[in-house]
Short mmCIF file of C-alpha atoms and ligand atoms in Angstrom, two decimals:
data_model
loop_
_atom_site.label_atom_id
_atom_site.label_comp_id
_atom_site.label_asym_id
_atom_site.label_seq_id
_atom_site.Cartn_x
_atom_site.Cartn_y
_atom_site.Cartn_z
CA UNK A 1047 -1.57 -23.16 0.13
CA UNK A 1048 -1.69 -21.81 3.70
CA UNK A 1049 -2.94 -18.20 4.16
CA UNK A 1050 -0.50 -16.17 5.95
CA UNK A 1051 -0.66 -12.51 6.55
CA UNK A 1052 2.26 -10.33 7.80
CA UNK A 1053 1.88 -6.44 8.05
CA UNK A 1054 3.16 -3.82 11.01
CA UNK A 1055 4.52 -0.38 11.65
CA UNK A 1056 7.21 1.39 12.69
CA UNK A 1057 7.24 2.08 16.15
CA UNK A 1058 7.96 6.47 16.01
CA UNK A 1059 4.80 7.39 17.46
CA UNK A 1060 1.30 6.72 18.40
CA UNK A 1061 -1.15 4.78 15.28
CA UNK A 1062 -3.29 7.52 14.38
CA UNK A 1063 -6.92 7.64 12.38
CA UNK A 1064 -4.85 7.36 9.29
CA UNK A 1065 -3.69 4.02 10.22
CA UNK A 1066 -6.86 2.94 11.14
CA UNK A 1067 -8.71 3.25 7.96
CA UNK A 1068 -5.79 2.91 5.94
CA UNK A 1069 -4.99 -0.75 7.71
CA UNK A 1070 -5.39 -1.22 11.04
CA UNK A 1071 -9.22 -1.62 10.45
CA UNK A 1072 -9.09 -4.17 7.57
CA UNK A 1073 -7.04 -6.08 9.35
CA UNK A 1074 -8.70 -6.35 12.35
CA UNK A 1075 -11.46 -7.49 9.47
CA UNK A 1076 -8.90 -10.11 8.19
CA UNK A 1077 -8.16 -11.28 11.45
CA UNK A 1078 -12.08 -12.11 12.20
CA UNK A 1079 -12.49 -13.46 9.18
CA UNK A 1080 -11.38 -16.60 9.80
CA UNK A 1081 -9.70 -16.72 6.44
CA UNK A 1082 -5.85 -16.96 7.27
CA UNK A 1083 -3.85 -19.82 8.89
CA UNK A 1084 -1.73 -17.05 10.61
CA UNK A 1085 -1.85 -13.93 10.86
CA UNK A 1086 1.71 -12.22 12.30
CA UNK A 1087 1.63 -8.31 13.19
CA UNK A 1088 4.66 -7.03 13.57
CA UNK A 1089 6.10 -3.90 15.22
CA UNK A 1090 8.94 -2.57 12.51
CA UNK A 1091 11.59 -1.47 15.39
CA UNK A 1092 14.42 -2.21 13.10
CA UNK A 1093 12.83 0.16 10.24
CA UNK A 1094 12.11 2.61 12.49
CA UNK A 1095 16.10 2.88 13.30
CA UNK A 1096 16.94 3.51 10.09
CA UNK A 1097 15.83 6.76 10.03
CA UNK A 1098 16.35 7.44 13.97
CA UNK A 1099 19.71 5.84 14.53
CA UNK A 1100 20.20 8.88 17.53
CA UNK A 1101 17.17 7.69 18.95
CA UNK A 1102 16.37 4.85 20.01
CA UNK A 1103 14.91 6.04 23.05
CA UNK A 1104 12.10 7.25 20.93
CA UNK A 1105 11.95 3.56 19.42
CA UNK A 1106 11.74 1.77 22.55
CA UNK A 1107 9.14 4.07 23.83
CA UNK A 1108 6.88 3.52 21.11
CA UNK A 1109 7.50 0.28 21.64
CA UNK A 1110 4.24 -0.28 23.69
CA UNK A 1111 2.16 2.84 22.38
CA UNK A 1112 2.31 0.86 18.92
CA UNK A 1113 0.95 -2.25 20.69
CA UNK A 1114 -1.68 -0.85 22.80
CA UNK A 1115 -2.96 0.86 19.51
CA UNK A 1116 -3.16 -2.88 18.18
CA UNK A 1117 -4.85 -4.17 21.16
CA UNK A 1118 -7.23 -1.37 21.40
CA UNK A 1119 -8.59 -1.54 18.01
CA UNK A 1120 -9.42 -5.56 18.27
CA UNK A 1121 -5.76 -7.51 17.01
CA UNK A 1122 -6.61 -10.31 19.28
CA UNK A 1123 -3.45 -12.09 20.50
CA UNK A 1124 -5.12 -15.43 20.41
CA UNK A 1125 -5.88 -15.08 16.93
CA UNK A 1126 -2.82 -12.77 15.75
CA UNK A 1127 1.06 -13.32 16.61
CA UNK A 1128 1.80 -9.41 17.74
CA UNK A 1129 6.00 -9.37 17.83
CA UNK A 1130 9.05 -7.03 17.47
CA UNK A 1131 11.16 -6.82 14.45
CA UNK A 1132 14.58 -6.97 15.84
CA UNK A 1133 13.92 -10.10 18.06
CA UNK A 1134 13.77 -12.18 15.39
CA UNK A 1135 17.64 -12.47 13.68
CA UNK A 1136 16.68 -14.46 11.18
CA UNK A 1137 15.28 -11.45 9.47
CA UNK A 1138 18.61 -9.36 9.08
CA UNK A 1139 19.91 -12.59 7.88
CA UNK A 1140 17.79 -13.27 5.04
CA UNK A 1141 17.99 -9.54 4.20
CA UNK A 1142 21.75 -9.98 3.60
CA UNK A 1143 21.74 -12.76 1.27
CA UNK A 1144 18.68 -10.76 -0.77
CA UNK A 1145 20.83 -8.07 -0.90
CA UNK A 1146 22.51 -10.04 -3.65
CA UNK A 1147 19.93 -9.94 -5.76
CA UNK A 1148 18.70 -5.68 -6.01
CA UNK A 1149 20.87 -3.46 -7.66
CA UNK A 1150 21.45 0.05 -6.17
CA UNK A 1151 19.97 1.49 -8.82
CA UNK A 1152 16.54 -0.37 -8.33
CA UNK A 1153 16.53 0.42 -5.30
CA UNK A 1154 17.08 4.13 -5.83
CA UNK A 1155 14.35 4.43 -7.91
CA UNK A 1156 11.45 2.86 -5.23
CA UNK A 1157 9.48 6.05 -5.17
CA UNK A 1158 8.80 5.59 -1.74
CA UNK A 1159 12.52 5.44 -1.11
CA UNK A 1160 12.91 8.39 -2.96
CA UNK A 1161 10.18 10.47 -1.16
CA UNK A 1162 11.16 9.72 2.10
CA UNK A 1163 15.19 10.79 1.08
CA UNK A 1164 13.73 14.18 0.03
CA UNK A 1165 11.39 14.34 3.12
CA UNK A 1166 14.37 14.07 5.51
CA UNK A 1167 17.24 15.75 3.76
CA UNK A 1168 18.95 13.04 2.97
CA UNK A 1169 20.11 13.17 -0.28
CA UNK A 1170 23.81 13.88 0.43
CA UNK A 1171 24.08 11.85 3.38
CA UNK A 1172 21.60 8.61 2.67
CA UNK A 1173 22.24 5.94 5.60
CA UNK A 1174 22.93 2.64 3.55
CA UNK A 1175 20.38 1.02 6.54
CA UNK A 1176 17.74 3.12 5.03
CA UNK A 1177 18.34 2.93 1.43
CA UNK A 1178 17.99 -0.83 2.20
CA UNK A 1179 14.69 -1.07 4.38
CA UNK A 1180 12.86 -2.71 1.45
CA UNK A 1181 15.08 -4.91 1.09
CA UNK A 1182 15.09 -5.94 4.56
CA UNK A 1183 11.10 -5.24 4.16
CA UNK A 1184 10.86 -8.19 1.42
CA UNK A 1185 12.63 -10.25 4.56
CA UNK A 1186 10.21 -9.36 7.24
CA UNK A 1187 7.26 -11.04 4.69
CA UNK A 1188 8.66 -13.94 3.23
CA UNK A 1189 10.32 -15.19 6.31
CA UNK A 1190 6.69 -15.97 7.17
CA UNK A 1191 5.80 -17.05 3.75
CA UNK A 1192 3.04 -14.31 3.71
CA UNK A 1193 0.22 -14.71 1.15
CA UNK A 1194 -1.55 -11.18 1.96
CA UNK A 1195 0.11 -8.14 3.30
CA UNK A 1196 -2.50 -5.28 4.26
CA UNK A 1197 -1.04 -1.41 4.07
CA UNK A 1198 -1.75 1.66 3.24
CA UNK A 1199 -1.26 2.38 -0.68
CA UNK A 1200 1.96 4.10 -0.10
CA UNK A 1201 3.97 0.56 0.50
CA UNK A 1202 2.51 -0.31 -2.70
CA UNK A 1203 6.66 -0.05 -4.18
CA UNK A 1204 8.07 -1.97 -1.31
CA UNK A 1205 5.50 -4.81 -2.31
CA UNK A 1206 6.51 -4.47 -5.64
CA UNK A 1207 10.52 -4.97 -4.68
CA UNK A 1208 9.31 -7.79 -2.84
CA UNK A 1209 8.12 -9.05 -5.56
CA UNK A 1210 10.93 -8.93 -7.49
CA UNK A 1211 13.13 -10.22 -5.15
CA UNK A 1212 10.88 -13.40 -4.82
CA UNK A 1213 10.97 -14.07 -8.24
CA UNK A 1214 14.60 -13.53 -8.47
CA UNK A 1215 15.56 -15.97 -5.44
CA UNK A 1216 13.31 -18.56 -6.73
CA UNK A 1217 14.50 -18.53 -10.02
CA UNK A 1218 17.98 -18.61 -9.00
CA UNK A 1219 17.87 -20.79 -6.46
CA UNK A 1220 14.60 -22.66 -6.74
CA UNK A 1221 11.16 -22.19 -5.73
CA UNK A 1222 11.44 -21.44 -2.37
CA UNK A 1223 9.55 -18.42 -1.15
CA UNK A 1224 6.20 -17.23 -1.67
CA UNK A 1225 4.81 -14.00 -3.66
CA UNK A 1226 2.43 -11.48 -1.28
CA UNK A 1227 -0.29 -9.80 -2.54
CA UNK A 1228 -1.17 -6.53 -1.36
CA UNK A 1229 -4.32 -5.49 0.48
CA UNK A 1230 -5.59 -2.13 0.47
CA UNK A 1231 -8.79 -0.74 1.68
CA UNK A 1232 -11.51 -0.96 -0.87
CA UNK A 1233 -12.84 2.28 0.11
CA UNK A 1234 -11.11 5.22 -1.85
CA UNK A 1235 -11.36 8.32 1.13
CA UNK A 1236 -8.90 5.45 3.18
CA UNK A 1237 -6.17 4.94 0.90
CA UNK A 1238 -4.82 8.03 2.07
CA UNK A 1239 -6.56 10.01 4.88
CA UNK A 1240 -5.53 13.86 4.74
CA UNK A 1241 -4.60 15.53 8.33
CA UNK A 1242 -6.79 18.09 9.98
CA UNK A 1243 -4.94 20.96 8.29
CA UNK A 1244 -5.61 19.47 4.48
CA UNK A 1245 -2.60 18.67 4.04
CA UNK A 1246 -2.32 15.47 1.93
CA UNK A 1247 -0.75 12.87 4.65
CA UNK A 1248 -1.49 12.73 8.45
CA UNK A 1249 1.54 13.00 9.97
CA UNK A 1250 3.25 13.47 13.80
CA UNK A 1251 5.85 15.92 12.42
CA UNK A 1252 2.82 18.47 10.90
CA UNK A 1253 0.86 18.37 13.97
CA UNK A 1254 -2.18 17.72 11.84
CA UNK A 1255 -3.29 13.79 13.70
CA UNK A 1256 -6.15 12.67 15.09
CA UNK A 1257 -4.74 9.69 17.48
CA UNK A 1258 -6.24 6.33 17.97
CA UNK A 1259 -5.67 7.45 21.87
CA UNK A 1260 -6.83 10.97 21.98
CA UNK A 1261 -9.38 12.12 24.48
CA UNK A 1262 -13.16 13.19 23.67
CA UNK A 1263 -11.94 16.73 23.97
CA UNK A 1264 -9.14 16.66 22.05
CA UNK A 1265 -10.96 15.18 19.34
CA UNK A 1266 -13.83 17.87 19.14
CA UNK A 1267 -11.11 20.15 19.28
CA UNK A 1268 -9.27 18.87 15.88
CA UNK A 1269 -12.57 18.63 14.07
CA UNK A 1270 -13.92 21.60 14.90
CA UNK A 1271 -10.54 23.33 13.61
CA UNK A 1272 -10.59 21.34 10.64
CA UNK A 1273 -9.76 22.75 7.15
CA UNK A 1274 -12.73 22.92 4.83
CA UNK A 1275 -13.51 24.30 1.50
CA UNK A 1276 -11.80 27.78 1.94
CA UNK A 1277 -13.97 29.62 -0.50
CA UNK A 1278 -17.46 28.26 1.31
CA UNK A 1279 -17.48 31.72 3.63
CA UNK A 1280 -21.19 31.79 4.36
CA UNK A 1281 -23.80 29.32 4.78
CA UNK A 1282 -25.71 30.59 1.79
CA UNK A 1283 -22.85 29.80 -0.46
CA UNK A 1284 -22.09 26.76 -2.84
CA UNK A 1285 -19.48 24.59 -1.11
CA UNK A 1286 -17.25 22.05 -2.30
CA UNK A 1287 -16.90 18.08 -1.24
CA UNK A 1288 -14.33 16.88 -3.47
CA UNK A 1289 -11.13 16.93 -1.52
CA UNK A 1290 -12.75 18.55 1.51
CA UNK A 1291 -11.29 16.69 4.68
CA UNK A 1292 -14.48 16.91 6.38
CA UNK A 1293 -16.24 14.63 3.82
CA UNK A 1294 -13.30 12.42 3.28
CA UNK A 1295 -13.72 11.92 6.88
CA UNK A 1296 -17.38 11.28 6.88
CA UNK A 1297 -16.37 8.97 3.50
CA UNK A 1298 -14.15 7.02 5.63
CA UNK A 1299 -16.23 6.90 8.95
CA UNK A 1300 -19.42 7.31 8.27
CA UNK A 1301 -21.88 3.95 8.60
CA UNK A 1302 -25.52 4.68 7.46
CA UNK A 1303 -26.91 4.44 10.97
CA UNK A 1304 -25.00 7.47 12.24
CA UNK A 1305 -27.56 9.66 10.21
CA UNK A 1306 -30.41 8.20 12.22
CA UNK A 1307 -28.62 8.35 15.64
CA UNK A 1308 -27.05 11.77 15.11
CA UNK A 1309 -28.56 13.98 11.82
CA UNK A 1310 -32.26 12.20 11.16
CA UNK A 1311 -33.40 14.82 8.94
CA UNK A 1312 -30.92 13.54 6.23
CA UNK A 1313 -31.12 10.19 4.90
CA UNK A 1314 -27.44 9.83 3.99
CA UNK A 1315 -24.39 11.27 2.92
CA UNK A 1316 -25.23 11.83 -0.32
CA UNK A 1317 -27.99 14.17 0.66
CA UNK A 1318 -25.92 15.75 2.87
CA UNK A 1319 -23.01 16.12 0.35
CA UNK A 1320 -26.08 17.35 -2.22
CA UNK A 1321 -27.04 20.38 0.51
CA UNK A 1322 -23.46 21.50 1.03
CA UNK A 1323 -23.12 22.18 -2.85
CA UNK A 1324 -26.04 23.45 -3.42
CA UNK A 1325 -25.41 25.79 -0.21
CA UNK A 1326 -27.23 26.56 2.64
CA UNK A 1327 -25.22 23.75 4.89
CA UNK A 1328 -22.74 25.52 7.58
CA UNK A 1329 -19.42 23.75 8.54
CA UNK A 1330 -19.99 23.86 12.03
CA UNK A 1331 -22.93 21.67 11.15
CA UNK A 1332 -20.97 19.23 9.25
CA UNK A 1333 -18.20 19.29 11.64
CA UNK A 1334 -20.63 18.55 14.78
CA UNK A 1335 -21.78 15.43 12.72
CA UNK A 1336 -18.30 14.32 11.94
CA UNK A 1337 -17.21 14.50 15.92
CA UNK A 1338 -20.25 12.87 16.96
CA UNK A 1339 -19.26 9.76 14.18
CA UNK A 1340 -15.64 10.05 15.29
CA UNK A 1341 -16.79 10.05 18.55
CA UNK A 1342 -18.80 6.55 18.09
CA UNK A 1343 -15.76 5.04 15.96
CA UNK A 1344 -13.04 5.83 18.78
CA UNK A 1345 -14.90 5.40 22.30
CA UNK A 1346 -14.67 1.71 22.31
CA UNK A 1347 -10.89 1.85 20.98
CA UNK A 1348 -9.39 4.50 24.04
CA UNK A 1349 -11.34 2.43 25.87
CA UNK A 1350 -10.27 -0.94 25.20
CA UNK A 1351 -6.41 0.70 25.03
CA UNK A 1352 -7.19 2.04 28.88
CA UNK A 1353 -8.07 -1.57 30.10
CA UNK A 1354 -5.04 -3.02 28.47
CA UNK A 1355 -2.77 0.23 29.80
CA UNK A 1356 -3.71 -1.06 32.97
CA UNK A 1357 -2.04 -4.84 31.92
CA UNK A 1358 1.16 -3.53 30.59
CA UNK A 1359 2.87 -6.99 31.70
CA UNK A 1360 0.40 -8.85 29.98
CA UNK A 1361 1.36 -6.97 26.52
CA UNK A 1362 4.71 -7.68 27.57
CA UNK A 1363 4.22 -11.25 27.41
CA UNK A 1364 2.25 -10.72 24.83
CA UNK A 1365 5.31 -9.47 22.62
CA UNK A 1366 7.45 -12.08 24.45
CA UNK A 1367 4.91 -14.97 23.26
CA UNK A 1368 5.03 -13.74 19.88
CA UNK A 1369 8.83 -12.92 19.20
CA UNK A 1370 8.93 -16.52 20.36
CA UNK A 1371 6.47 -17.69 17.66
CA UNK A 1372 7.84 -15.79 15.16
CA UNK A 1373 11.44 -17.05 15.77
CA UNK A 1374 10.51 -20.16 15.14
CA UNK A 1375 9.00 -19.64 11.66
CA UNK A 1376 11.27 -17.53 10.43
CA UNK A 1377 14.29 -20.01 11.21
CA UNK A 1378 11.69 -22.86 9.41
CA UNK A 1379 12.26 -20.05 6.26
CA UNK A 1380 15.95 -19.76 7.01
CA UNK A 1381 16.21 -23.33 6.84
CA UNK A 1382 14.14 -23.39 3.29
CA UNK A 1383 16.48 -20.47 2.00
CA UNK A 1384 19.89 -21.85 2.82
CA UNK A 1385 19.24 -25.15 1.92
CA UNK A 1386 17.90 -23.36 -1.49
CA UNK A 1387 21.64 -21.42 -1.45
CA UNK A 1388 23.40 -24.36 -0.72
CA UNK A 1389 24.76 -23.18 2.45
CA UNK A 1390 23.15 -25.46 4.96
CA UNK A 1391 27.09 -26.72 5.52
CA UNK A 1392 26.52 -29.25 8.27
CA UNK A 1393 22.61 -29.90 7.71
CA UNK A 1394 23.07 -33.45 6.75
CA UNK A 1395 26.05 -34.69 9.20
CA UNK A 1396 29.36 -33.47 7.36
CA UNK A 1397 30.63 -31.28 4.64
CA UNK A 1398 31.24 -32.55 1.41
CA UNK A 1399 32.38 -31.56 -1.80
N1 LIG B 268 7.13 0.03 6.09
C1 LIG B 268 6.06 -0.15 7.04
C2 LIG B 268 5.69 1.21 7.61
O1 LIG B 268 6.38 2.17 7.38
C3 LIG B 268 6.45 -1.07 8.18
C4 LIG B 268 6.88 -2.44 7.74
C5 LIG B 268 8.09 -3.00 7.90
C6 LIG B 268 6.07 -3.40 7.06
N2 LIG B 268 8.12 -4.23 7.38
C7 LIG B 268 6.91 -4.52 6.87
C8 LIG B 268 4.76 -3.42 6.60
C9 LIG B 268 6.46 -5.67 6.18
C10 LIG B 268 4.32 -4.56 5.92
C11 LIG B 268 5.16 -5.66 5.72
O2 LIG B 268 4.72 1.33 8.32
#
């Protein structure tokens, strides 16, 4: 069977460190690999509107930022079809006729769904668009008869629905579409990277992101104001790892050369996670470590972004290429799933009965 991957992101802000090690990186892994037949990235406009319906100024602006945050971090577009959402119909389409097969109920109870509802006040007021997004999630994969889809753990539910909505379609109507498997990063500190502030997601609305785009001084900034273990006052005094964001950071950036380039009289983490314990180890220590790793990790992205800031109308063709692309094999899909339904009407010359 062909390998086909299909992830992306909703276009509301800038990809930050979260996304990186949570996805962004793995994929770019995936992509080099030379494991998948295609490999479609795609830039979740239509999502994104179902929780911003007043503005879609923000959408279209982010529009770009999202894709210059895929160049800069290695998506090739020779290697990976980069498009937008809502430039390919066929995808609203299919999510109509799924919609067929998902109660309300079911998809009430997607915890993610549920999360989200309580996140933005919605419970009185829930936007049918948005209480549907995983429907019209399991659309945006199986229209390109994805194999692997590689997020961050907290779509683990929508892959789940998807799922189930495979499974239902192809029983009812035939085998037809194909059942994803998720991807998530193997490494435990990146299934869900805690913001600056410890607070347990990285997100634009706290304040508490480290962006894929940030400058060398911002980023110094945020990790030298990083929460630690509050009760590690002086040096002298035992200090805590677990669920410090410092060493989740370090967990999820760290490569065993850093020590050598940047903190030789260690050998590795673990010694340096031993020392902080034990006491003795300041923050400001740690924390000059972790900029000059985070440092090392994000130079060549801002600066890859820059070169390709300066080529916007190349990512616009880019995009353009791509929606193209994907058009065309998600109408291939469309084709498989209403000749499946039995309404490809006038496939075969005329209607019959
Ligand atoms: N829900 C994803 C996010 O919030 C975006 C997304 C939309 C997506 N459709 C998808 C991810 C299909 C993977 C596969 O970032």
């Amino acid at each position: 069977m062909k390998q086909v991957i299909l992830t992306g992101d909703r276009p509301t802000g800038r990809l930050h460190v979260g996304h990186y090690v949570g996805s962004l990186r793995e994929r770019v892994e995936l992509q080099n690999s030379g494991k998948y037949d295609d490999i479609y990235i795609m830039i979740a406009d239509a999502q994104a509107l179902t929780d911003n319906a007043e503005h879609p100024e923000k959408v279209r602006q982010n529009i770009l930022n999202v894709a210059l945050d895929y160049l800069a971090v290695g998506l090739d577009p020779e290697k990976s079809t980069l498009f937008i959402q809502s430039m390919v119909p066929q995808l609203p389409e299919l999510t109509v006729y799924y919609m067929n097969l998902v109660t309300v109920a079911r998809v009430q109870r997607n915890p993610t769904v549920k999360s989200e509802i309580q996140m933005r006040n919605f419970e009185a007021s829930i936007p049918v668009g948005f209480l549907c997004y995983p429907i019209s999630q399991a659309a945006d994969i199986t229209a390109f008869k994805a194999t692997a889809v590689p997020v961050g753990e907290d779509q683990l539910p929508m892959l789940e629905q998807c799922k189930e909505i495979v499974r239902k379609f192809n029983a009812t109507y035939g085998e037809t579409l194909v059942e994803p498997e998720i991807i998530l990063p193997s490494n435990k500190a990146c299934l869900r990277l805690p913001g600056i502030d410890g607070k347990a997601k990285m997100s634009k609305s706290l304040g508490n992101c480290i962006y894929l785009s940030d400058e060398p001084e911002e980023i110094r900034e945020k990790i030298m104001s990083m929460y630690t273990d509050p009760n590690h006052l002086r040096v002298q005094d035992p200090g805590q790892v677990e669920g410090n964001p410092v060493f989740i950071y370090l967990d999820a950036f760290c490569r065993p050369e850093y020590f050598d380039e940047f903190l030789p009289e260690y050998s590795g983490l673990d010694e340096l996670k031993d020392h902080y314990r034990r006491g003795g180890l300041g923050d400001v220590k740690v924390k000059r470590f972790l900029n000059s790793v985070m440092q090392a990790e994000l130079e060549p992205i801002r600066t890859r972004r820059k070169m390709w800031q300066g080529r916007l109308g190349d990512v616009a063709e880019i995009l353009k290429a791509g929606c193209d692309t994907a058009r065309a094999t998600a109408g291939d899909t469309l084709g498989d799933v209403r000749r499946a339904m039995q309404i490809d009407y006038f496939e075969n010359g005329t209607l019959t009965i």
